[in-house]
Coordinates of C-alpha atoms and ligand atoms in Angstrom, one line a residue:
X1233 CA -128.9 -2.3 57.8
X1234 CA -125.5 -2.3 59.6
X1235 CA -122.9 -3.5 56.9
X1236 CA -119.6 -4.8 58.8
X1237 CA -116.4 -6.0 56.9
X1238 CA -113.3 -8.2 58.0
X1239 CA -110.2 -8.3 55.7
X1240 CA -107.4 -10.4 56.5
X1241 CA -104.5 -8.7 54.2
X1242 CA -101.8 -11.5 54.8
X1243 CA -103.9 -14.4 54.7
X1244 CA -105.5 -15.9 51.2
X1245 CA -107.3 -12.8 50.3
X1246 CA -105.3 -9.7 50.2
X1247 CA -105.8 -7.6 47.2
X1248 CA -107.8 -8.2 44.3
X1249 CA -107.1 -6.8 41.1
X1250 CA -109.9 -6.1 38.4
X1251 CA -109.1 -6.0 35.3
X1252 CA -112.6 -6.0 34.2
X1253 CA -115.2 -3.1 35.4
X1254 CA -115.8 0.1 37.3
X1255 CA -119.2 -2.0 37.4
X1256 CA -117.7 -4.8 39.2
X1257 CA -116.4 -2.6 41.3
X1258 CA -119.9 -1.2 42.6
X1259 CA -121.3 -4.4 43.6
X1260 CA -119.0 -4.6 46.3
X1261 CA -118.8 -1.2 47.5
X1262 CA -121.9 1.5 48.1
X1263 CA -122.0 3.6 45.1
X1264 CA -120.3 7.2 44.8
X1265 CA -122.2 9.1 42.6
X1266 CA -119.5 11.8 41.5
X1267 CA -117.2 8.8 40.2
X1268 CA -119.3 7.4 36.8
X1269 CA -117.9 4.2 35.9
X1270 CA -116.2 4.2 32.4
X1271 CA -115.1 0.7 31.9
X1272 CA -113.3 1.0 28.9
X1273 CA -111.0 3.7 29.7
X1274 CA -109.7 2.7 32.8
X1275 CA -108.8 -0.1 35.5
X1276 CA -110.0 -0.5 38.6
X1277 CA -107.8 -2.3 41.5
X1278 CA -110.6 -3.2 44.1
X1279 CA -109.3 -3.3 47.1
X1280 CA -111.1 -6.3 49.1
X1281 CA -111.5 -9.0 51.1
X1282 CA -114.0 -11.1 52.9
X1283 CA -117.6 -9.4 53.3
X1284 CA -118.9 -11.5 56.4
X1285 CA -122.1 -10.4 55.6
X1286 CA -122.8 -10.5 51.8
X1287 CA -121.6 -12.8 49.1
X1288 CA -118.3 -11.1 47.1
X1289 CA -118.1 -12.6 43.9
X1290 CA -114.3 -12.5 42.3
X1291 CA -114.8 -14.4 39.5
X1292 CA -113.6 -11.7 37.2
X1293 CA -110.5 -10.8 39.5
X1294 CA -106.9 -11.9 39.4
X1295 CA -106.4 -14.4 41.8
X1296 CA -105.6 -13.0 45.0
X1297 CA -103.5 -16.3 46.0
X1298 CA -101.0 -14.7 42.5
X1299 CA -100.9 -11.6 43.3
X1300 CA -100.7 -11.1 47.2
X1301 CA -99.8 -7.5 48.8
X1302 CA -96.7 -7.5 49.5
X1303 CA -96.0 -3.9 51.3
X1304 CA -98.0 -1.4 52.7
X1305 CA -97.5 1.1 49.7
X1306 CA -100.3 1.7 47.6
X1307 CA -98.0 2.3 44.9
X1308 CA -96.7 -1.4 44.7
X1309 CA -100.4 -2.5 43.9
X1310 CA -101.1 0.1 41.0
X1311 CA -97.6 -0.9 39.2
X1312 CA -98.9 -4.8 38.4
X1313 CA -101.0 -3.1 36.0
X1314 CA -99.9 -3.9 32.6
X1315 CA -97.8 -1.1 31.7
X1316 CA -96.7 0.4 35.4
X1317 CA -94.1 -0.4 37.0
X1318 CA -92.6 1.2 40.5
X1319 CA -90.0 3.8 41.4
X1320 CA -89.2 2.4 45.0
X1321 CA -88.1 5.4 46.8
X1322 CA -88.7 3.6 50.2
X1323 CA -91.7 0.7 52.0
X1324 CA -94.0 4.0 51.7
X1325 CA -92.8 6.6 49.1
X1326 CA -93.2 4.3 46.1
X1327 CA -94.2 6.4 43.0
X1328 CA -96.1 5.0 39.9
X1329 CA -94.2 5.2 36.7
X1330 CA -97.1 4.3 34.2
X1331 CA -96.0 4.2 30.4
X1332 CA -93.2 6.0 30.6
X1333 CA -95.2 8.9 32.6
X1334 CA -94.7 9.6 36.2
X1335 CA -94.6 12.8 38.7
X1336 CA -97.0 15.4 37.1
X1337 CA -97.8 13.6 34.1
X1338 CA -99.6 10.6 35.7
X1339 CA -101.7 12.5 37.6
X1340 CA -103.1 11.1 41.1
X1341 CA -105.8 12.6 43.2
X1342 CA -107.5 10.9 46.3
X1343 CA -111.1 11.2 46.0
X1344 CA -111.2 13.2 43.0
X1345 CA -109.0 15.9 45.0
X1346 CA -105.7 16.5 43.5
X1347 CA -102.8 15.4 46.0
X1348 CA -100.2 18.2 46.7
X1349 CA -97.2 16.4 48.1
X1350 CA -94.6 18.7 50.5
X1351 CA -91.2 16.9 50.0
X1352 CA -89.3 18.7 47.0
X1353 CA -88.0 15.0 46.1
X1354 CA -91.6 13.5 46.6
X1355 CA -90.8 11.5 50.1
X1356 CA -94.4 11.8 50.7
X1357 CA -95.6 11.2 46.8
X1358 CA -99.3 11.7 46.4
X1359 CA -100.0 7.5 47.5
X1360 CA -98.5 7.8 50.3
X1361 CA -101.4 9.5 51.3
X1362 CA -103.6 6.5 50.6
X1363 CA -102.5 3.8 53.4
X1364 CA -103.8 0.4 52.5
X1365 CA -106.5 0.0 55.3
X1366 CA -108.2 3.2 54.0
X1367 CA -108.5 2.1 50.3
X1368 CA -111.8 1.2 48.8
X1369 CA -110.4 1.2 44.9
X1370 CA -108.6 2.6 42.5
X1371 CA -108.8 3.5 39.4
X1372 CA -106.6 3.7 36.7
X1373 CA -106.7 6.0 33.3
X1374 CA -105.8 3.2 30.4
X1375 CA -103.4 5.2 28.5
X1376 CA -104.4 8.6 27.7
X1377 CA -106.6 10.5 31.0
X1378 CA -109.2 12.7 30.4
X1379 CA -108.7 16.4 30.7
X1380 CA -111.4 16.5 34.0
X1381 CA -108.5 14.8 35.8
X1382 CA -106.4 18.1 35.7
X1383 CA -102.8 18.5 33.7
X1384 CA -101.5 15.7 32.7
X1385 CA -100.3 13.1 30.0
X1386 CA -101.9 9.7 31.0
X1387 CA -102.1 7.1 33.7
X1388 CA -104.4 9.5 35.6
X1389 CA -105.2 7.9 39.3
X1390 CA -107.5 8.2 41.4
X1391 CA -107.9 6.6 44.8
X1392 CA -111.5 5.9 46.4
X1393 CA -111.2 5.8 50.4
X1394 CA -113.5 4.4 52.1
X1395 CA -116.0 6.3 53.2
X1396 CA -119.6 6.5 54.6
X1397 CA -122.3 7.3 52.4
X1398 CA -125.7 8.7 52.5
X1399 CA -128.2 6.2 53.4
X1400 CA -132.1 5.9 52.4
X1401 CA -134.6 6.2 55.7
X1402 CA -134.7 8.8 58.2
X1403 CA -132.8 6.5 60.7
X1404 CA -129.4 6.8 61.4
X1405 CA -127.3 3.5 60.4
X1406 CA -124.2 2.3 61.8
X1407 CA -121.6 1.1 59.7
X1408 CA -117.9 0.1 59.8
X1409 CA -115.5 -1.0 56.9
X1410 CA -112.1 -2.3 58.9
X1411 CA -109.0 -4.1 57.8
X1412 CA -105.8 -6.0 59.9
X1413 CA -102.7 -7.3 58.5
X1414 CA -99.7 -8.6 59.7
X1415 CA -96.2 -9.7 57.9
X1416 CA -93.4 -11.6 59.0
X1417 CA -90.8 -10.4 56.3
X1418 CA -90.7 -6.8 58.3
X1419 CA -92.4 -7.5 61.5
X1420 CA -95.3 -5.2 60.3
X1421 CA -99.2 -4.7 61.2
X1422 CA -101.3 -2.3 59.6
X1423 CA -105.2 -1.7 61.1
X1424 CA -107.3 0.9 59.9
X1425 CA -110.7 1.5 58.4
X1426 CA -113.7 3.8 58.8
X1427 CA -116.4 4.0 60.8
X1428 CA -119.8 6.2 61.2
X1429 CA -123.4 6.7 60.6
X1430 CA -125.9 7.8 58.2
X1431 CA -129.4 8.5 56.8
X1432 CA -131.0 10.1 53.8
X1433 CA -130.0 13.9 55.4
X1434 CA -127.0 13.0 57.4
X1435 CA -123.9 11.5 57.1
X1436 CA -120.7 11.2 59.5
X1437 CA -117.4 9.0 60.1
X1438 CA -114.0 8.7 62.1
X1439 CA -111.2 7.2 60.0
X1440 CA -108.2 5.8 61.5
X1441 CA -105.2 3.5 59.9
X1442 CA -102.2 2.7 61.6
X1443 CA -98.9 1.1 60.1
X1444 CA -95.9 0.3 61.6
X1445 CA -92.6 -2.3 60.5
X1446 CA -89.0 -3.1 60.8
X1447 CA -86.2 -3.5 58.5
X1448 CA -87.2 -6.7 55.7
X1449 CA -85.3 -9.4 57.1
X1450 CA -83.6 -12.0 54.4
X1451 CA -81.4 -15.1 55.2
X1452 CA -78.5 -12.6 54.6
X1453 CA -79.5 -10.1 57.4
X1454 CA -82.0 -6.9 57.1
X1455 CA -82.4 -4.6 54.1
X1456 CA -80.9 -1.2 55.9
X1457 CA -84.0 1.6 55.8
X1458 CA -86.4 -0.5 55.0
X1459 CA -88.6 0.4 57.9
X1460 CA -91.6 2.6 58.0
X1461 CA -94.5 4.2 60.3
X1462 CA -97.7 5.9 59.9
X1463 CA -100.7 6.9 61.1
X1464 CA -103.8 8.9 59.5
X1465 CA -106.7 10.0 61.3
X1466 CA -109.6 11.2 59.9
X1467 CA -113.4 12.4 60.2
X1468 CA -116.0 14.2 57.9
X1469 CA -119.5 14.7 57.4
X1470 CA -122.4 15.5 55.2
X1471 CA -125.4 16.9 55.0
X1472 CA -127.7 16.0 52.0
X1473 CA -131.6 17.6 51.3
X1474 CA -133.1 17.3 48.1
X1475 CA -130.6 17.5 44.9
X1476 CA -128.0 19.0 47.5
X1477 CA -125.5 18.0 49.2
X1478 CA -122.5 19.3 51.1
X1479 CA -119.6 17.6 52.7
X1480 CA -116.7 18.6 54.8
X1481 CA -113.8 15.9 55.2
X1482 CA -110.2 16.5 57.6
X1483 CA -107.6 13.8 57.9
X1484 CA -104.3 14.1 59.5
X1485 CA -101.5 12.1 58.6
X1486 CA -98.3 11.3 60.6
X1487 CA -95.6 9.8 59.7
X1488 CA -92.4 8.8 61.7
X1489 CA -89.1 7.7 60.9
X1490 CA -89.5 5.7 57.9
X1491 CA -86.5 4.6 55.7
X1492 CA -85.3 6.1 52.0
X1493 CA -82.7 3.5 51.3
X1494 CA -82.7 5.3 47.5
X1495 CA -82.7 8.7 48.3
X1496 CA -79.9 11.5 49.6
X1497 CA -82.1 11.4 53.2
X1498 CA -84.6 9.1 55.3
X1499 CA -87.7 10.4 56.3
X1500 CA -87.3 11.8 60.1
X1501 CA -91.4 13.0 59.9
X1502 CA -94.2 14.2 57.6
X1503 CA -97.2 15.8 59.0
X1504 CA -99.8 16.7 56.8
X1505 CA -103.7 18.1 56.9
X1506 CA -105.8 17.6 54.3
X1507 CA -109.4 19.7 54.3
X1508 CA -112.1 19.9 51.8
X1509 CA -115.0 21.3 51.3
X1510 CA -117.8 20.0 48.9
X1511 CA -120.8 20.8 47.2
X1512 CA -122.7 18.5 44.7
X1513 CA -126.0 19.5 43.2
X1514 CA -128.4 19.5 40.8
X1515 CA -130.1 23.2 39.6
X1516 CA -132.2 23.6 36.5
X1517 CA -131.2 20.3 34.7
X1518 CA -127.1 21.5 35.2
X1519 CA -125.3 19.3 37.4
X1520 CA -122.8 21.0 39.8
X1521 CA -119.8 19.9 41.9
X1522 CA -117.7 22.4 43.8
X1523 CA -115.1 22.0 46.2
X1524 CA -112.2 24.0 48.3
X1525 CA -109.4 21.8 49.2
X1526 CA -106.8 23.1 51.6
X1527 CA -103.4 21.0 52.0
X1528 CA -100.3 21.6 54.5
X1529 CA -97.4 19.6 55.3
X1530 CA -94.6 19.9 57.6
X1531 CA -91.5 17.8 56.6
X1532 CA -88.2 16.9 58.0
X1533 CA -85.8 14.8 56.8
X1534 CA -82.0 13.4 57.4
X1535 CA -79.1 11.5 56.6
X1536 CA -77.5 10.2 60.2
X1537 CA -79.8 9.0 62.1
X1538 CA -81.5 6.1 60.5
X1539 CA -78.4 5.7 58.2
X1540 CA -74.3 5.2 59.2
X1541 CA -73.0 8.4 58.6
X1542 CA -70.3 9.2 61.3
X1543 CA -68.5 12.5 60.3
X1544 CA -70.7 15.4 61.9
X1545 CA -69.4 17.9 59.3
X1546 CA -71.5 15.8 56.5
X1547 CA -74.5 15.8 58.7
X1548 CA -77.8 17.3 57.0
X1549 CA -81.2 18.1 58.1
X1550 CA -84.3 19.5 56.1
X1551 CA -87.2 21.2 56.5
X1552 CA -89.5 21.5 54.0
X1553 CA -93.0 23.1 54.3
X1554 CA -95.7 23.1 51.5
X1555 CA -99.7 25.1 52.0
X1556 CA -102.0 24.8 49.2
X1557 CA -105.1 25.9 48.2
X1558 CA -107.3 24.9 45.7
X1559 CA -110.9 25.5 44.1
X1560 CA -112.9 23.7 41.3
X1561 CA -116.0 24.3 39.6
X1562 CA -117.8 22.0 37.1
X1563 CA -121.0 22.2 35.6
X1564 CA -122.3 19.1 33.4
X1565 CA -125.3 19.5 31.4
X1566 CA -126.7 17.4 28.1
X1567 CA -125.5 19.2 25.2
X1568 CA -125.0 18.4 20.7
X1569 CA -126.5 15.0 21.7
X1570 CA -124.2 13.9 24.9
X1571 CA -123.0 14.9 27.8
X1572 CA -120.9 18.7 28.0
X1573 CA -118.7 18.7 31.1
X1574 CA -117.5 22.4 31.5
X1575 CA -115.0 23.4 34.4
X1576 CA -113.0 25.3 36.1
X1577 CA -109.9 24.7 38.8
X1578 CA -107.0 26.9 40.5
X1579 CA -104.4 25.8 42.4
X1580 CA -102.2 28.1 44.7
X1581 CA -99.1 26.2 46.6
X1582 CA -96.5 27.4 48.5
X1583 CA -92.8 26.1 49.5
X1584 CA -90.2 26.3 50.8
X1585 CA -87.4 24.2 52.2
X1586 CA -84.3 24.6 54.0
X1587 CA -80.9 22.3 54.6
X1588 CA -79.0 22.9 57.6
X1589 CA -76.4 21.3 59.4
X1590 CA -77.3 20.5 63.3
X1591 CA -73.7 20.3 64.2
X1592 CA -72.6 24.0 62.9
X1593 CA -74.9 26.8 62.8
X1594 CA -73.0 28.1 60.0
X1595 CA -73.9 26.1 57.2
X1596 CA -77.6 26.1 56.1
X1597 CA -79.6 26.4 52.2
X1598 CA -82.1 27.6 51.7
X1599 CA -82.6 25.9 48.4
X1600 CA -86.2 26.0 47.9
X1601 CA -86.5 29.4 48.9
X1602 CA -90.8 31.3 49.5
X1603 CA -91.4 28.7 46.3
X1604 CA -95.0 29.9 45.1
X1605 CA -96.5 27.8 42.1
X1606 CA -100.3 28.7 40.3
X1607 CA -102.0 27.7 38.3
X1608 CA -105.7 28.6 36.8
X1609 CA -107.5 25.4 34.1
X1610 CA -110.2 25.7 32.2
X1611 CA -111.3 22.3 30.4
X1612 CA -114.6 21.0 28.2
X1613 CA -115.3 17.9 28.1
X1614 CA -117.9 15.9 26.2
X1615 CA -118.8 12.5 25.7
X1616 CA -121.1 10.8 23.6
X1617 CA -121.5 8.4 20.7
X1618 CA -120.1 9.8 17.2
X1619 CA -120.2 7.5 13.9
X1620 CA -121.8 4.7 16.6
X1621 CA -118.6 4.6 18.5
X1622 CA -118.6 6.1 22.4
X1623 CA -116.6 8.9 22.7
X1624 CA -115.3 11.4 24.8
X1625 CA -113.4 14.4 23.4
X1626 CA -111.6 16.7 25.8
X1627 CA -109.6 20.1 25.9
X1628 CA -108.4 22.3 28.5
X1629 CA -105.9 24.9 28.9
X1630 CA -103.9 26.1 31.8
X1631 CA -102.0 28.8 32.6
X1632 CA -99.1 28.5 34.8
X1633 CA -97.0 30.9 36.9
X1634 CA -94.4 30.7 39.6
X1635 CA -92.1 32.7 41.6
X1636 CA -88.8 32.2 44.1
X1637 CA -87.2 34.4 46.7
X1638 CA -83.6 34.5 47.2
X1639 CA -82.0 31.9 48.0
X1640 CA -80.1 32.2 51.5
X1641 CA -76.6 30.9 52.5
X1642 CA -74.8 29.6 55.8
X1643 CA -70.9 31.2 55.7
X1644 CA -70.0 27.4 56.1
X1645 CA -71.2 26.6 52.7
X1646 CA -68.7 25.8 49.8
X1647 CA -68.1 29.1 47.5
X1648 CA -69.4 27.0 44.6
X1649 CA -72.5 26.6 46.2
X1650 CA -72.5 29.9 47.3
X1651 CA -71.6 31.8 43.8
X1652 CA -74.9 29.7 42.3
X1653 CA -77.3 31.0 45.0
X1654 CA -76.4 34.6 44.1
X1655 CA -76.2 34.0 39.9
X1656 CA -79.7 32.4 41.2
X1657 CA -80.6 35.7 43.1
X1658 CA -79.7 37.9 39.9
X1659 CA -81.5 36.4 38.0
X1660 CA -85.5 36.7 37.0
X1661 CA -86.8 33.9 39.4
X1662 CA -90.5 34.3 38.0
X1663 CA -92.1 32.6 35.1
X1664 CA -95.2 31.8 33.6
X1665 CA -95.9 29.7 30.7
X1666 CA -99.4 28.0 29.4
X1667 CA -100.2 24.8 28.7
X1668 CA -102.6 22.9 26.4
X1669 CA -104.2 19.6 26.1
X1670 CA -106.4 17.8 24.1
X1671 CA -108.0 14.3 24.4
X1672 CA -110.0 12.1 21.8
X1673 CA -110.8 8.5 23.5
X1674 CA -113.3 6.1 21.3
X1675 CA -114.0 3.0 22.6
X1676 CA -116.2 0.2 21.3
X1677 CA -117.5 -3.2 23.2
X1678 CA -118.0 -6.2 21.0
X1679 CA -120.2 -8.6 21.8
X1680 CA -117.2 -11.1 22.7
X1681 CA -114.6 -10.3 25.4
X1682 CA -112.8 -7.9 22.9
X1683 CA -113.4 -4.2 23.2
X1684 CA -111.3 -1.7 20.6
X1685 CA -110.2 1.5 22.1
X1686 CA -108.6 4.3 20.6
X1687 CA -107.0 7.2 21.9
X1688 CA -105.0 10.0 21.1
Ligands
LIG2346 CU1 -87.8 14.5 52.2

């Protein structure tokens, strides 16, 4: 069975919102079995369109016709939840402020991987890793997120891409999941999706997603850096046998000049791998998921060349690097009559960034100087059904270090500026801290469309 989908972004359909179910959510889409749906804790934005070849039933989604997309940021769609809104860095760097929460404490991982973003002021936030034309769903933590997500306060995210999943038969079938939109406000188009093949013992796909738009024009002329480009390549496999399965994903993403009307700098490029390896299992009535995730980005940035800036002394360049590692271990296993969740992750990230002036090799900053963050979590999680109401209760700890090298001047460079990076180098530039959380959600359906939900 070959399933083939069409969506037309700027025509009547473009982006469905569900404020209702994960369950909703899986009629449309093939089911991923590491992503339970728990419909009470969370949102899901499904991401659809027209299905040519099976019936899509939207009854229980906003309107599409009300609630258009209007950009090709990711971000813009998660802030029409009730209680997000947007921090509009630029068309593609859009963060989600969620309650108050944003950066580090509204977590956001793609696939269940944490995202490690390269820019020290988040140019390349962890959705602009998600382009539209490669997102299945996402889902949103209602309020508090559960401590599996990682560190975090609330508003955890977590973006499904598309993907190809393991099929039933020994046959290999064919399948592609592709999207096209155009705009007239910025001149843009954005094509992308996934294609590849699969049976019971063998999966495989190629993902691809282009973007590419002007400066918004209004009656009153064009927003300045308002333009944006990017492309994401893609492919990854599996291999399944029995209660086993292992998967290997790459993507590359590219992105050109793209405009930061908000911020100190436009983008000039970000170039970023993403790798993972997985392992999903079942041994001995313990379910297991383990994966390595490696992530490194290559960004430069500047402030005269997609922006007026005419005196050359005041010109700025940056290059920022950032390499991560990370590793995560959970084992999940029925336990005091519900479900125990035990895991493990690290993280290991390194950056580094430095601001120089093309037009005098005098002045450079090394501001950000051999940066190197970890962090090692430990977390238990359970859920089940206390005093008849469903439950989940959640702690983990973390413990935290991080470490600097001396910062690094250009003789060009103001004394003032120069007199902080040496207090800086004096000083102790490691630390390490730890940090605990701990999560009670209760949730109860009625048999009307009310359902009470507590958390703290
Ligand atoms: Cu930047």
């Amino acid at each position: 069975m070959s399933r083939k989908s069409l969506y037309l972004a700027s025509a009547s359909l473009a982006a469905a919102i569900s404020l209702g179910s994960a369950a909703s959510a899986s009629e449309h889409v093939n089911q991923r079995p590491e992503e339970p749906a728990a419909p009470a804790v969370q949102d899901v934005i499904v991401v659809t369109g027209f299905r040519i070849t099976t019936n899509v039933t939207i009854e229980e989604h906003v309107s599409p016709e009300q609630a258009p997309l209007l950009g090709p940021d990711a971000a813009s769609l998660v802030a029409r939840l009730p209680g997000a809104a947007l921090v509009d860095n630029g068309s593609i760097s859009g963060q989600v402020q969620y309650r108050g929460l944003f950066g580090s404490r509204a977590p956001v991982a793609i696939d269940g991987a944490a995202v490690m973003s390269g820019g020290p002021n988040l140019m390349d936030p962890p959705l602009h890793y998600a382009p539209m034309p490669l997102v299945e769903r996402i889902e949103v933590d209602r309020g508090v997120a559960a401590v599996s997500r990682g560190p975090g306060m609330g508003g955890g995210m977590n973006v499904i891409l598309k993907g190809v999943d393991f099929a039933s038969g020994h046959e290999i079938e064919y399948e592609t999941q592709t999207m096209a939109s155009v705009r007239s406000v910025d001149g843009s188009y954005a094509v992308g999706g996934v294609a590849g093949g699969a049976s019971e013992g063998r999966r495989f796909q190629l993902l691809f997603s282009r973007e590419e738009g002007g400066d918004i024009a209004f009656s009153g002329g064009d927003i300045p850096n308002s333009h944006h480009e990017r492309t994401v390549y893609g492919l990854g496999g599996g291999l399944a046998s029995g209660d086993h399965a292992v998967s290997l994903d790459y993507r590359r993403l590219d992105t050109g000049p793209t405009g930061n009307a908000a911020l100190a700098m436009d983008i000039e490029h970000v170039e970023t791998d993403v790798a993972r390896l997985a392992y999903e299992g079942v041994a001995g009535g313990i379910a297991i998921d383990a994966a390595i995730g490696w992530t490194d980005v290559s960004h430069g940035m500047d402030n005269f060349s997609q922006r007026p800036n005419p005196d050359p002394m005041r010109h700025r360049y940056t290059v920022a690097t950032a390499n991560t590692v990370s590793a995560e271990l959970s084992l999940g296993f029925a336990a005091l009559g519900g479900d125990l969740e035990l895991g493990i992750d690290r993280e290991e990230a390194e950056h580094d960034v430095l601001i120089s002036n093309p037009n005098n090799a005098a002045f450079f900053l090394g501001s950000l100087p051999d940066i190197t963050i970890e962090r090692t979590g430990a977390y238990a999680q359970w859920e089940g059904v206390i005093l008849s109401l469903e439950s989940e209760l959640g702690i983990r700890a973390d413990w935290h270090s991080d470490d600097a090298g001396p910062a690094r001047t250009g003789a060009a460079v103001p004394a003032g500026a120069q007199m902080l990076a040496g207090m800086f180098n004096m000083a102790d530039r490691a630390h390490d801290d730890t940090t605990v959380d701990a999560v009670a959600r209760f949730w109860r359906h009625t048999d009307g469309p009310l359902t009470w939900r507590l958390t703290l």
